[in-house]
CSV table of N, CA and C in Angstrom, one decimal:
chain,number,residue,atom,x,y,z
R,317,UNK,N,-50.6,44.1,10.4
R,317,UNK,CA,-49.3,44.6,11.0
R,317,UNK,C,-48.3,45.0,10.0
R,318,UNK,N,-48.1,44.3,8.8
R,318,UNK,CA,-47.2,44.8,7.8
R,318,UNK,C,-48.0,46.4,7.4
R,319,UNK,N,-48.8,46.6,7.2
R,319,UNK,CA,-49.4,47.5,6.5
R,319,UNK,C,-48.8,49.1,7.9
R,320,UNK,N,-48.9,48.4,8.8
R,320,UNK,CA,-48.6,49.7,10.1
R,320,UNK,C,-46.7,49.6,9.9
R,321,UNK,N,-46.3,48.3,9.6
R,321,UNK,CA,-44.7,49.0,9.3
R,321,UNK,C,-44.8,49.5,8.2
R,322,UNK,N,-45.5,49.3,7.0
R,322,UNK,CA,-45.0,50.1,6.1
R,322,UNK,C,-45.2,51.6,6.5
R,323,UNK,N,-46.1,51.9,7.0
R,323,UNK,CA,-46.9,53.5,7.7
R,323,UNK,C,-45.6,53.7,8.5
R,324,UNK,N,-45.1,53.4,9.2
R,324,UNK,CA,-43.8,53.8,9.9
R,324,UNK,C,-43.0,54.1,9.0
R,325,UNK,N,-42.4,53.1,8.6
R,325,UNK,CA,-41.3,53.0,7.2
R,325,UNK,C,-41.5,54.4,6.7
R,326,UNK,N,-42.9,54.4,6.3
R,326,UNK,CA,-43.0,56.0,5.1
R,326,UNK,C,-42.8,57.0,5.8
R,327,UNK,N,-43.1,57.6,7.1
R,327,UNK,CA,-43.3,58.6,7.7
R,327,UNK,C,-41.7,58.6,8.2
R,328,UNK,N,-41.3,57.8,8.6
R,328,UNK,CA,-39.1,57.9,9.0
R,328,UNK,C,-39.0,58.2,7.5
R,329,UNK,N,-39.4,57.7,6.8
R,329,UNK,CA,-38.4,58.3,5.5
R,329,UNK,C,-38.6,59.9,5.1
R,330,UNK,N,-40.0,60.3,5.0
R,330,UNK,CA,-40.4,61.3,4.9
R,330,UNK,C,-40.1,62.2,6.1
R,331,UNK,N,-39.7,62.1,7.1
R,331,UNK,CA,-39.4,62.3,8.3
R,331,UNK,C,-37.9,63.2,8.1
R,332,UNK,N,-37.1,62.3,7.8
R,332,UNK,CA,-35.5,62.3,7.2
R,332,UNK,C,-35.2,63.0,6.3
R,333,UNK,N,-36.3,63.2,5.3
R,333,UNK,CA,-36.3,64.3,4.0
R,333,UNK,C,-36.5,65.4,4.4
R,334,UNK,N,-37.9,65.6,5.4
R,334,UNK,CA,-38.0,66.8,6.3
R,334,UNK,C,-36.9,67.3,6.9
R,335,UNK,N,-36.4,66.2,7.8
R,335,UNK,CA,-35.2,67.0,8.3
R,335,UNK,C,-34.0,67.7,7.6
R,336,UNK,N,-33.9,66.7,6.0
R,336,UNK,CA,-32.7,67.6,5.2
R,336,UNK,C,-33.0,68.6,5.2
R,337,UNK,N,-34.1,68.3,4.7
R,337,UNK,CA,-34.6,70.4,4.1
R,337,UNK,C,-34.8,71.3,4.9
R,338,UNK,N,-35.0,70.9,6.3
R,338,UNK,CA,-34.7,72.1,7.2
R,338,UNK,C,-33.4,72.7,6.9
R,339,UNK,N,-32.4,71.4,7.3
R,339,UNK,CA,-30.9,72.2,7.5
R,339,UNK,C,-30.6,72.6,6.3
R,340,UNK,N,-31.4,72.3,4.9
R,340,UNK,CA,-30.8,72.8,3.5
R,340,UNK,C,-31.5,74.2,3.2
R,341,UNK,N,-32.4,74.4,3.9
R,341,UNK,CA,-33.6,75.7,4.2
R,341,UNK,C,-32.6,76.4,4.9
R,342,UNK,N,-31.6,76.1,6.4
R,342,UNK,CA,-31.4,77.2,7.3
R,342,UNK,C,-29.8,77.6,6.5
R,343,UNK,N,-29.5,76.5,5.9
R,343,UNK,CA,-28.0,77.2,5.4
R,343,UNK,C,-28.1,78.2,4.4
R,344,UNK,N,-29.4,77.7,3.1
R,344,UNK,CA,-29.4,78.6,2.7
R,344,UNK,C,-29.9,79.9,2.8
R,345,UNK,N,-30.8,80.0,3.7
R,345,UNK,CA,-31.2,81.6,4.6
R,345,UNK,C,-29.6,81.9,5.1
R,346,UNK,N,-28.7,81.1,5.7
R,346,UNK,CA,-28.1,82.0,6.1
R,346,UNK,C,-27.0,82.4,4.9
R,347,UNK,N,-26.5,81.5,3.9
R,347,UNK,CA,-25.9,81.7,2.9
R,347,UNK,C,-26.3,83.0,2.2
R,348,UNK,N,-27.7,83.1,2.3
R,348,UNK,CA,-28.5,84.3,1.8
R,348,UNK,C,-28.3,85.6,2.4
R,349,UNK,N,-27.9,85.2,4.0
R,349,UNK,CA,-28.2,86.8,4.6
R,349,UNK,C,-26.4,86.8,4.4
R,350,UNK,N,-25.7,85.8,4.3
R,350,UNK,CA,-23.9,86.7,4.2
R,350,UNK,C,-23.8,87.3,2.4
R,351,UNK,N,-24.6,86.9,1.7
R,351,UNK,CA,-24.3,87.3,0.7
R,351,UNK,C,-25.1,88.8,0.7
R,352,UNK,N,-25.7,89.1,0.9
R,352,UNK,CA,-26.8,90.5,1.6
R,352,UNK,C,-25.4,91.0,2.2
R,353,UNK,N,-24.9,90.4,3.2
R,353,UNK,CA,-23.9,91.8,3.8
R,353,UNK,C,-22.5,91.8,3.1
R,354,UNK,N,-22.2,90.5,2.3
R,354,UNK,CA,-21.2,91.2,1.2
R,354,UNK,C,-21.7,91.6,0.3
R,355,UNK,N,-22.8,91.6,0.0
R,355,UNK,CA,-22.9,92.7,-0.8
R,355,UNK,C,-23.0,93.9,-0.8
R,356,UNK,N,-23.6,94.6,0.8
R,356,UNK,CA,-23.6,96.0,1.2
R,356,UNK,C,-22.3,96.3,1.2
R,357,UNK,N,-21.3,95.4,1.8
R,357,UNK,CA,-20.0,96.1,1.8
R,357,UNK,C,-19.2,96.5,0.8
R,358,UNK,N,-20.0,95.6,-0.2
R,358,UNK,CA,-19.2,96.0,-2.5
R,358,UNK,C,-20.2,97.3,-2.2
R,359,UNK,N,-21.3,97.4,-1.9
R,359,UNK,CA,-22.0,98.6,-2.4
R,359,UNK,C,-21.4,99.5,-2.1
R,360,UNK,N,-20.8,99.8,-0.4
R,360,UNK,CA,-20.4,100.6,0.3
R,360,UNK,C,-19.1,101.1,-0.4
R,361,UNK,N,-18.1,100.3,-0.8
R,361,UNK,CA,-16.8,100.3,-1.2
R,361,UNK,C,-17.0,100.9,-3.0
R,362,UNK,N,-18.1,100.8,-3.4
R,362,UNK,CA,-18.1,101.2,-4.9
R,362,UNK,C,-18.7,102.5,-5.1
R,363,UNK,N,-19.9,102.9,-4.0
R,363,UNK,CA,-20.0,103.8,-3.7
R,363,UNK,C,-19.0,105.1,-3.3
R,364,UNK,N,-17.8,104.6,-2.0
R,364,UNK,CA,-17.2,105.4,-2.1
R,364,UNK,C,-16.6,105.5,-3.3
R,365,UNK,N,-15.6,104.6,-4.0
R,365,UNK,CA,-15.2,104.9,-5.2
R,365,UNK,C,-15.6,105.8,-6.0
R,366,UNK,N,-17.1,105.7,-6.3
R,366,UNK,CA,-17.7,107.2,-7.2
R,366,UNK,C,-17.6,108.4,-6.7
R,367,UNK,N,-17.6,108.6,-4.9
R,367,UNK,CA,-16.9,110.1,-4.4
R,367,UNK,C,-15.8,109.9,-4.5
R,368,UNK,N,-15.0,109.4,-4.4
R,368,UNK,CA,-13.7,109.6,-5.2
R,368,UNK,C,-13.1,109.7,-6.6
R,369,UNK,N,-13.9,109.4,-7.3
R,369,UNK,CA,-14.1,110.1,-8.6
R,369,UNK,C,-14.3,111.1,-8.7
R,370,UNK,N,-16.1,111.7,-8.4
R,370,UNK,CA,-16.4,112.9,-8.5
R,370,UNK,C,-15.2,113.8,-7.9
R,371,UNK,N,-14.1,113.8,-6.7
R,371,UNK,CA,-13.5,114.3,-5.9
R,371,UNK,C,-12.0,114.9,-7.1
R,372,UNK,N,-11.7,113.6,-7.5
R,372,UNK,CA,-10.6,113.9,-8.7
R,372,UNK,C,-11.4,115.0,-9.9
R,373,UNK,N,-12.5,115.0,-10.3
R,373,UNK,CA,-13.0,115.6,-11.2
R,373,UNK,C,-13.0,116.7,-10.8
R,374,UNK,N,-13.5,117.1,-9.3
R,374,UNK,CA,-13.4,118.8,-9.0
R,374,UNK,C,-12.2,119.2,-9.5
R,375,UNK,N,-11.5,118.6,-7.9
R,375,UNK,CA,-9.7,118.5,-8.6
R,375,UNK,C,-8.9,119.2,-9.1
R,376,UNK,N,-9.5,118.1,-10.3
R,376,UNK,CA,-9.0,118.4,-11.8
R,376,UNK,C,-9.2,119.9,-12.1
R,377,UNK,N,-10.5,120.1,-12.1
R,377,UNK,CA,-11.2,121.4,-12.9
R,377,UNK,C,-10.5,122.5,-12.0
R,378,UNK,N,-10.9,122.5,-11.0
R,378,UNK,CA,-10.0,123.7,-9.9
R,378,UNK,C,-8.1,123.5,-10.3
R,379,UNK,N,-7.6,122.4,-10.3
R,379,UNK,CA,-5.9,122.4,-11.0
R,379,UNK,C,-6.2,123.1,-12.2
R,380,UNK,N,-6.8,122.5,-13.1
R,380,UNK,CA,-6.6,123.3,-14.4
R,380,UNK,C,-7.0,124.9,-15.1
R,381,UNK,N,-7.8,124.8,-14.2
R,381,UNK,CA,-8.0,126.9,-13.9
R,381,UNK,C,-7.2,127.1,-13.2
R,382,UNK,N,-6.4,127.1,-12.0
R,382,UNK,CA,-5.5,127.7,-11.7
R,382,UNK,C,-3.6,128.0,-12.4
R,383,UNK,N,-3.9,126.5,-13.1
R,383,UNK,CA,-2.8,126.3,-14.0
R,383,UNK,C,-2.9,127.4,-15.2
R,384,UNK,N,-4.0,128.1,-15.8
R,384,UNK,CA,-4.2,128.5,-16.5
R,384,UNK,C,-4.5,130.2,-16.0
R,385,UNK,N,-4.6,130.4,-15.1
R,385,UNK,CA,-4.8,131.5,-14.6
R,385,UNK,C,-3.9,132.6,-13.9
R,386,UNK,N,-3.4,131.7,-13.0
R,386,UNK,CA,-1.7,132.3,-12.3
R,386,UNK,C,-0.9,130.9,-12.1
R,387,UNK,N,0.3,131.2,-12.5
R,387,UNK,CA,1.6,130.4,-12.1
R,387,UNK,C,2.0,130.9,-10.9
R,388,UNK,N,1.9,130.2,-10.1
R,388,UNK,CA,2.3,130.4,-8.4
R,388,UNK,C,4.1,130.4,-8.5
R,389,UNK,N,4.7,131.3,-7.7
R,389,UNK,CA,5.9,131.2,-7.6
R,389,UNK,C,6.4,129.8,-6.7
R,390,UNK,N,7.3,129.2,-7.3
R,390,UNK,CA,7.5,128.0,-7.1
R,390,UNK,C,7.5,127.8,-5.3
R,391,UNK,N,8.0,128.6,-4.1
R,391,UNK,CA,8.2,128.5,-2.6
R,391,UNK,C,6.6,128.7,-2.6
R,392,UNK,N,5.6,128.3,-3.3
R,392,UNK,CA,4.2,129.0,-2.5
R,392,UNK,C,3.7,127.3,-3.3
R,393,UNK,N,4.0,126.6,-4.2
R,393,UNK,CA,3.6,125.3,-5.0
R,393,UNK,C,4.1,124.4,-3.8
R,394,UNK,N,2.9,123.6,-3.6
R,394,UNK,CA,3.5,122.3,-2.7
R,394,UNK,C,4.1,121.5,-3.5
R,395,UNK,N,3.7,121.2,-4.5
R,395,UNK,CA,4.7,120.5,-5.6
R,395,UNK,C,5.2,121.1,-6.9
R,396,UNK,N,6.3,120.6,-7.5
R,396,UNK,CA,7.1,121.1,-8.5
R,396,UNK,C,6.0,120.6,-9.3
R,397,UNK,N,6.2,121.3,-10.8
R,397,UNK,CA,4.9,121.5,-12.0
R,397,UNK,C,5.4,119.8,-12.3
R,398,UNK,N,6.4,119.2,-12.2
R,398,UNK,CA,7.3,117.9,-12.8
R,398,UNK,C,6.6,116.7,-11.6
R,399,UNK,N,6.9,116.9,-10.3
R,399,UNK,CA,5.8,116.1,-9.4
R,399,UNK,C,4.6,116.4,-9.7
R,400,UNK,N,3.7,117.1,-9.8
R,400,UNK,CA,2.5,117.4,-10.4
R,400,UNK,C,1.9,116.8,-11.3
R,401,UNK,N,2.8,116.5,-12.4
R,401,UNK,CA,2.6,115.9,-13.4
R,401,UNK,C,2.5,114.3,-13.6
R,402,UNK,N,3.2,113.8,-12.6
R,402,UNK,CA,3.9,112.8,-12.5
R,402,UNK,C,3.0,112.3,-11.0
R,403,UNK,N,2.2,113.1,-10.4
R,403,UNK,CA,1.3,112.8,-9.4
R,403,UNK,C,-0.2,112.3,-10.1
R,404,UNK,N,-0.5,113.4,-11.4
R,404,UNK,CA,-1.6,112.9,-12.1
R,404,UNK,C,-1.6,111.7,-12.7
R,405,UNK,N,-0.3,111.9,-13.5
R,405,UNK,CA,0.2,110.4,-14.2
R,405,UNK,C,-0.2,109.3,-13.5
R,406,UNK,N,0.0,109.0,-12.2
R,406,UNK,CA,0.4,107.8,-10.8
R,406,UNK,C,-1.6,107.9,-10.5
R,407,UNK,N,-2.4,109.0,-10.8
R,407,UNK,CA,-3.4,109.0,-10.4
R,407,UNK,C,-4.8,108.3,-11.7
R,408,UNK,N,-4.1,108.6,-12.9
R,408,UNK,CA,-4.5,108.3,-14.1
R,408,UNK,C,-4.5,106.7,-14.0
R,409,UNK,N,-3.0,106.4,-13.8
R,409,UNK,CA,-2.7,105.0,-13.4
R,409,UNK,C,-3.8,104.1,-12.6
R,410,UNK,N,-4.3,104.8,-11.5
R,410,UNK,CA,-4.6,104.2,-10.2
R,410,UNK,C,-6.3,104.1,-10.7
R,411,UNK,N,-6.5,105.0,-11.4
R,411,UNK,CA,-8.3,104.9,-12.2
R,411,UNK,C,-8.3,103.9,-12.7
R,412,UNK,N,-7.3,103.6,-13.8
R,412,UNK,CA,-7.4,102.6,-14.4
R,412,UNK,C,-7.3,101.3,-13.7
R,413,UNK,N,-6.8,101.2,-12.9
R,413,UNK,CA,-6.6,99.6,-12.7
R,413,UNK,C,-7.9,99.6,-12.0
R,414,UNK,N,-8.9,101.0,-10.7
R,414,UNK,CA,-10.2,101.0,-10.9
R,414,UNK,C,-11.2,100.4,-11.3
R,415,UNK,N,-10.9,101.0,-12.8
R,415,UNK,CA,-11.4,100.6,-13.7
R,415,UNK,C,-11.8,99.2,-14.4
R,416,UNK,N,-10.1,98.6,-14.3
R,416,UNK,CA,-10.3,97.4,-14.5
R,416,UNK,C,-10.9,96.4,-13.7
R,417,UNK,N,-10.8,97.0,-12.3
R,417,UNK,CA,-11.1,95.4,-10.9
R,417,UNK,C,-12.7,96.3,-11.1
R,418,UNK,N,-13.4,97.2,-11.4
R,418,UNK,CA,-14.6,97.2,-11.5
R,418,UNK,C,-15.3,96.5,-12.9
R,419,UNK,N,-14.7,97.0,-13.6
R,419,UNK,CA,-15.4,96.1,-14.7
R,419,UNK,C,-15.2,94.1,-14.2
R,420,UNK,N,-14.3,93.6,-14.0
R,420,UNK,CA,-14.4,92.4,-12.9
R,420,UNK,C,-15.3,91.9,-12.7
R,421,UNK,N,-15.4,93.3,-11.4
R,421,UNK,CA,-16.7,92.7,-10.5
R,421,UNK,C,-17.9,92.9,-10.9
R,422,UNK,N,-18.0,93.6,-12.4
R,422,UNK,CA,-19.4,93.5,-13.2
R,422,UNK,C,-19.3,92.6,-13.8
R,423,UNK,N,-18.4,91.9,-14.7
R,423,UNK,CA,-18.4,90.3,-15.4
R,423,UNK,C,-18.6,89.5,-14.1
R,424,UNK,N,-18.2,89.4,-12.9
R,424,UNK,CA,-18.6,88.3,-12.2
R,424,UNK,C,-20.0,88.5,-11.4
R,425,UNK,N,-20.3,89.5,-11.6
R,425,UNK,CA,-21.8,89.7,-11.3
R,425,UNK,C,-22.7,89.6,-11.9
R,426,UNK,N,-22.8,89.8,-13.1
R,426,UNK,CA,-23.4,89.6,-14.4
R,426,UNK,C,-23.8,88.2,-14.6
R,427,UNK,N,-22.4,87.0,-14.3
R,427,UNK,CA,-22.3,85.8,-14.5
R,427,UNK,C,-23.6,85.5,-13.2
R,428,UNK,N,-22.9,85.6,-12.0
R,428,UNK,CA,-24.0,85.1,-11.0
R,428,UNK,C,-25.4,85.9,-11.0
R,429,UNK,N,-25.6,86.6,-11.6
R,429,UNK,CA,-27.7,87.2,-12.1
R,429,UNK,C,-28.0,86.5,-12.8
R,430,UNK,N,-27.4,86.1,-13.9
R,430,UNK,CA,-28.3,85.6,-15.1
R,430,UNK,C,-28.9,84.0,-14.6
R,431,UNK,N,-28.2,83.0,-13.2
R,431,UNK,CA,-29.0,82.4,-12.7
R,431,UNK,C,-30.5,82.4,-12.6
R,432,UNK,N,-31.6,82.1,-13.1
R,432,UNK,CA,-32.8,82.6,-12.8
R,432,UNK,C,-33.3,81.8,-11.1
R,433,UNK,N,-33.1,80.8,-10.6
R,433,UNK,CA,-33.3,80.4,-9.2
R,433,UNK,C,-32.3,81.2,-8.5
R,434,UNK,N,-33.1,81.3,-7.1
R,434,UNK,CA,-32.3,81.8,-6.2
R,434,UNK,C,-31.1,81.2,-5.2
R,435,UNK,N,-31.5,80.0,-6.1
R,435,UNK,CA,-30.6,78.9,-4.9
R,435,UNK,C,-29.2,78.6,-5.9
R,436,UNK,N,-29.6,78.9,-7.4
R,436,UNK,CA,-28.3,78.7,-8.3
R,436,UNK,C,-27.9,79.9,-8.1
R,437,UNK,N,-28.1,80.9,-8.1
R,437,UNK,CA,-27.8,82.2,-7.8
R,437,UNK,C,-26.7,82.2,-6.4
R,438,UNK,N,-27.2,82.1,-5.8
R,438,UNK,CA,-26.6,82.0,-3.9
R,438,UNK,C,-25.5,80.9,-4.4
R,439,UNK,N,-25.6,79.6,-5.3
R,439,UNK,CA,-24.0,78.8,-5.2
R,439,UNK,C,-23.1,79.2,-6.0
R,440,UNK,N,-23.8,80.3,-7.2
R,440,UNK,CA,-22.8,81.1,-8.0
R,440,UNK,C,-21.8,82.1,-7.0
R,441,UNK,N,-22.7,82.7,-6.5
R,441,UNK,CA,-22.1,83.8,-5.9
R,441,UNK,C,-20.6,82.9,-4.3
R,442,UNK,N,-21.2,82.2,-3.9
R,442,UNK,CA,-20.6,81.7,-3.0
R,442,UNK,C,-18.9,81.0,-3.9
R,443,UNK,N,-19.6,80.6,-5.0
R,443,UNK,CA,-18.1,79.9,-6.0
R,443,UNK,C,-17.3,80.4,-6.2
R,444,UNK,N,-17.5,82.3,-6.4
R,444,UNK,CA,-16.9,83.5,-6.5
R,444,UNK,C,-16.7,84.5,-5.3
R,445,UNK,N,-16.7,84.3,-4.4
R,445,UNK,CA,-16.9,84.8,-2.9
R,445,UNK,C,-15.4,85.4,-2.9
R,446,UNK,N,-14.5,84.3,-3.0
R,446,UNK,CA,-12.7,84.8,-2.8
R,446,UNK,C,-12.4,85.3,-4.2
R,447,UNK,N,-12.8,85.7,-5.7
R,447,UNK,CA,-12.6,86.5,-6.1
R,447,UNK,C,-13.5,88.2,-5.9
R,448,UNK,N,-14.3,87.9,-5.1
R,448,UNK,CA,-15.1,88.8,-5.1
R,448,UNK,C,-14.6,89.9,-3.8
R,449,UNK,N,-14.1,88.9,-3.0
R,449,UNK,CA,-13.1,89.6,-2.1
R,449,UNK,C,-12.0,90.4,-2.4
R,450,UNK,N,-11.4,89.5,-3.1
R,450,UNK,CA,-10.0,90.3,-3.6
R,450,UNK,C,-9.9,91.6,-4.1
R,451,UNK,N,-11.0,91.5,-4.9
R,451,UNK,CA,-11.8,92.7,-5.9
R,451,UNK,C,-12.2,93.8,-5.0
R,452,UNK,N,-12.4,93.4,-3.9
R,452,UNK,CA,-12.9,94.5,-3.3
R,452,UNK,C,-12.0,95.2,-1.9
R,453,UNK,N,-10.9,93.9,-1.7
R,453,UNK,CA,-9.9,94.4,-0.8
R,453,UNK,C,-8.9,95.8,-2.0
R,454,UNK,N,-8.7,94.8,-3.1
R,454,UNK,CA,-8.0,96.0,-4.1
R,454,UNK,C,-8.9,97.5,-4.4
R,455,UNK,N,-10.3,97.6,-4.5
R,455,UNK,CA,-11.0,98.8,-4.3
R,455,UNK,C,-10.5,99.8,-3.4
R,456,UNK,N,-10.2,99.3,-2.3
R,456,UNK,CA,-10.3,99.8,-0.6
R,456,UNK,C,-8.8,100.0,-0.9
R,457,UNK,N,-7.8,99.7,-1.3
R,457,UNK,CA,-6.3,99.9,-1.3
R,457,UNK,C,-6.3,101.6,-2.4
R,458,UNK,N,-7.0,101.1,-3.8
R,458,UNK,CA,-6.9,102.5,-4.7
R,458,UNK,C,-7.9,103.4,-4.2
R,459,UNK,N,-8.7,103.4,-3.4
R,459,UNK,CA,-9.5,104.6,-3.3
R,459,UNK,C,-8.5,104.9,-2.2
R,460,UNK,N,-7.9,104.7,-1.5
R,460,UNK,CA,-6.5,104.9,-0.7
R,460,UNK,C,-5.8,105.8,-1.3
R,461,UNK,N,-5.3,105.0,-2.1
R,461,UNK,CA,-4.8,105.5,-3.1
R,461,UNK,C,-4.6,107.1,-4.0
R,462,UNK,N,-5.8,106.8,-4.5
R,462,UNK,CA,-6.4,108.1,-5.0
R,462,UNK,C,-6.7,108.9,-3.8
R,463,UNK,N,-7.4,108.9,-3.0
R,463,UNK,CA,-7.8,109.8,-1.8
R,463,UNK,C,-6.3,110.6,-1.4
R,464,UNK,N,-4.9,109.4,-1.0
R,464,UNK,CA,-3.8,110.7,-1.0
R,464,UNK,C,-3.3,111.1,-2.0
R,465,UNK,N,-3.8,110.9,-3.0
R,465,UNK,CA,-3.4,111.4,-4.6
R,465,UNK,C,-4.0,113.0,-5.0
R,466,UNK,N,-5.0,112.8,-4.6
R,466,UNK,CA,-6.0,113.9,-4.2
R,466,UNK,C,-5.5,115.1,-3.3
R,467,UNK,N,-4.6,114.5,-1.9
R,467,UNK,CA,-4.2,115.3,-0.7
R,467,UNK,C,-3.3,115.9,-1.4
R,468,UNK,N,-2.3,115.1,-2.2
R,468,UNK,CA,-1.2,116.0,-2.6
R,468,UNK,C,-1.5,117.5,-3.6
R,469,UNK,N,-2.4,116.8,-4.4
R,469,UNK,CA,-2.9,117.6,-5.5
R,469,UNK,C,-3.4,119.1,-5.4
R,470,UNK,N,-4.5,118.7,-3.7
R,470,UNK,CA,-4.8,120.0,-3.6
R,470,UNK,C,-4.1,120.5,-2.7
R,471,UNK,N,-2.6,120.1,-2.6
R,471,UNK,CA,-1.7,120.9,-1.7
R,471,UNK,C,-2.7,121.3,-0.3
């Protein structure tokens, strides 16, 4: 009879382990699929960022041939040569800080890869979730940004 409680005993305990690791199995599948769709949405958001780069580069090249080619009489310039200048300046500005919340979000991604498990990986990334947001709400404000920086520019 002792020998059949102990067989009980083991199989409730083993029982109870089973059950953690289901629910430690389902959180982390799901911890796994929200980090999948924040991640598509940094992809989506960095992605645009590079068309809006390339967008300032045309831009640029089409402003600075025409700056060099004809000087428009000033009633035909959507903006004075002084807002113009002072529009690139504000747009120069707005790359850079870009620049800086991307580089960011490469130091805090960098940190959470070099986990080699997937499950240290998924608690890195979750520790950095609300900086990784912020980082990416401020993306979505400068490509704003830049995008009416751009409207003005090309008149």
């Amino acid at each position: 009879m002792a020998e059949v409680l102990g067989i009980v005993a083991g199989v409730t305990g083993l029982l109870d382990t089973c059950t953690r690791l289901t629910v430690y199995i389902k959180e982390l599948k799901e911890d796994g699929a929200g980090l999948y769709a924040t991640l598509d949405g940094l992809l989506t958001e960095v992605t645009a960022l590079g068309q809006a780069y390339r967008a300032v580069e045309t831009v640029y090249k089409n402003h600075a041939t025409t700056l060099q080619t004809t000087i428009e009489p000033r009633h035909k310039r959507p903006l004075s040569l002084a807002d113009t200048k002072k529009t690139w300046t504000a747009l120069e500005k707005a790359i850079k800080s870009c620049d800086t919340i991307t580089a960011e979000l490469c130091s805090i991604l960098e940190k959470i890869s070099q986990s080699k498990r997937i499950v240290l990986r998924v608690r890195a990334f979750w520790s950095k979730t609300e900086e990784i947001r912020q980082r990416r709400t401020q993306l979505v404000m400068y490509n704003d940004v830049i995008q009416m920086y751009l409207t003005l520019l090309e008149g």
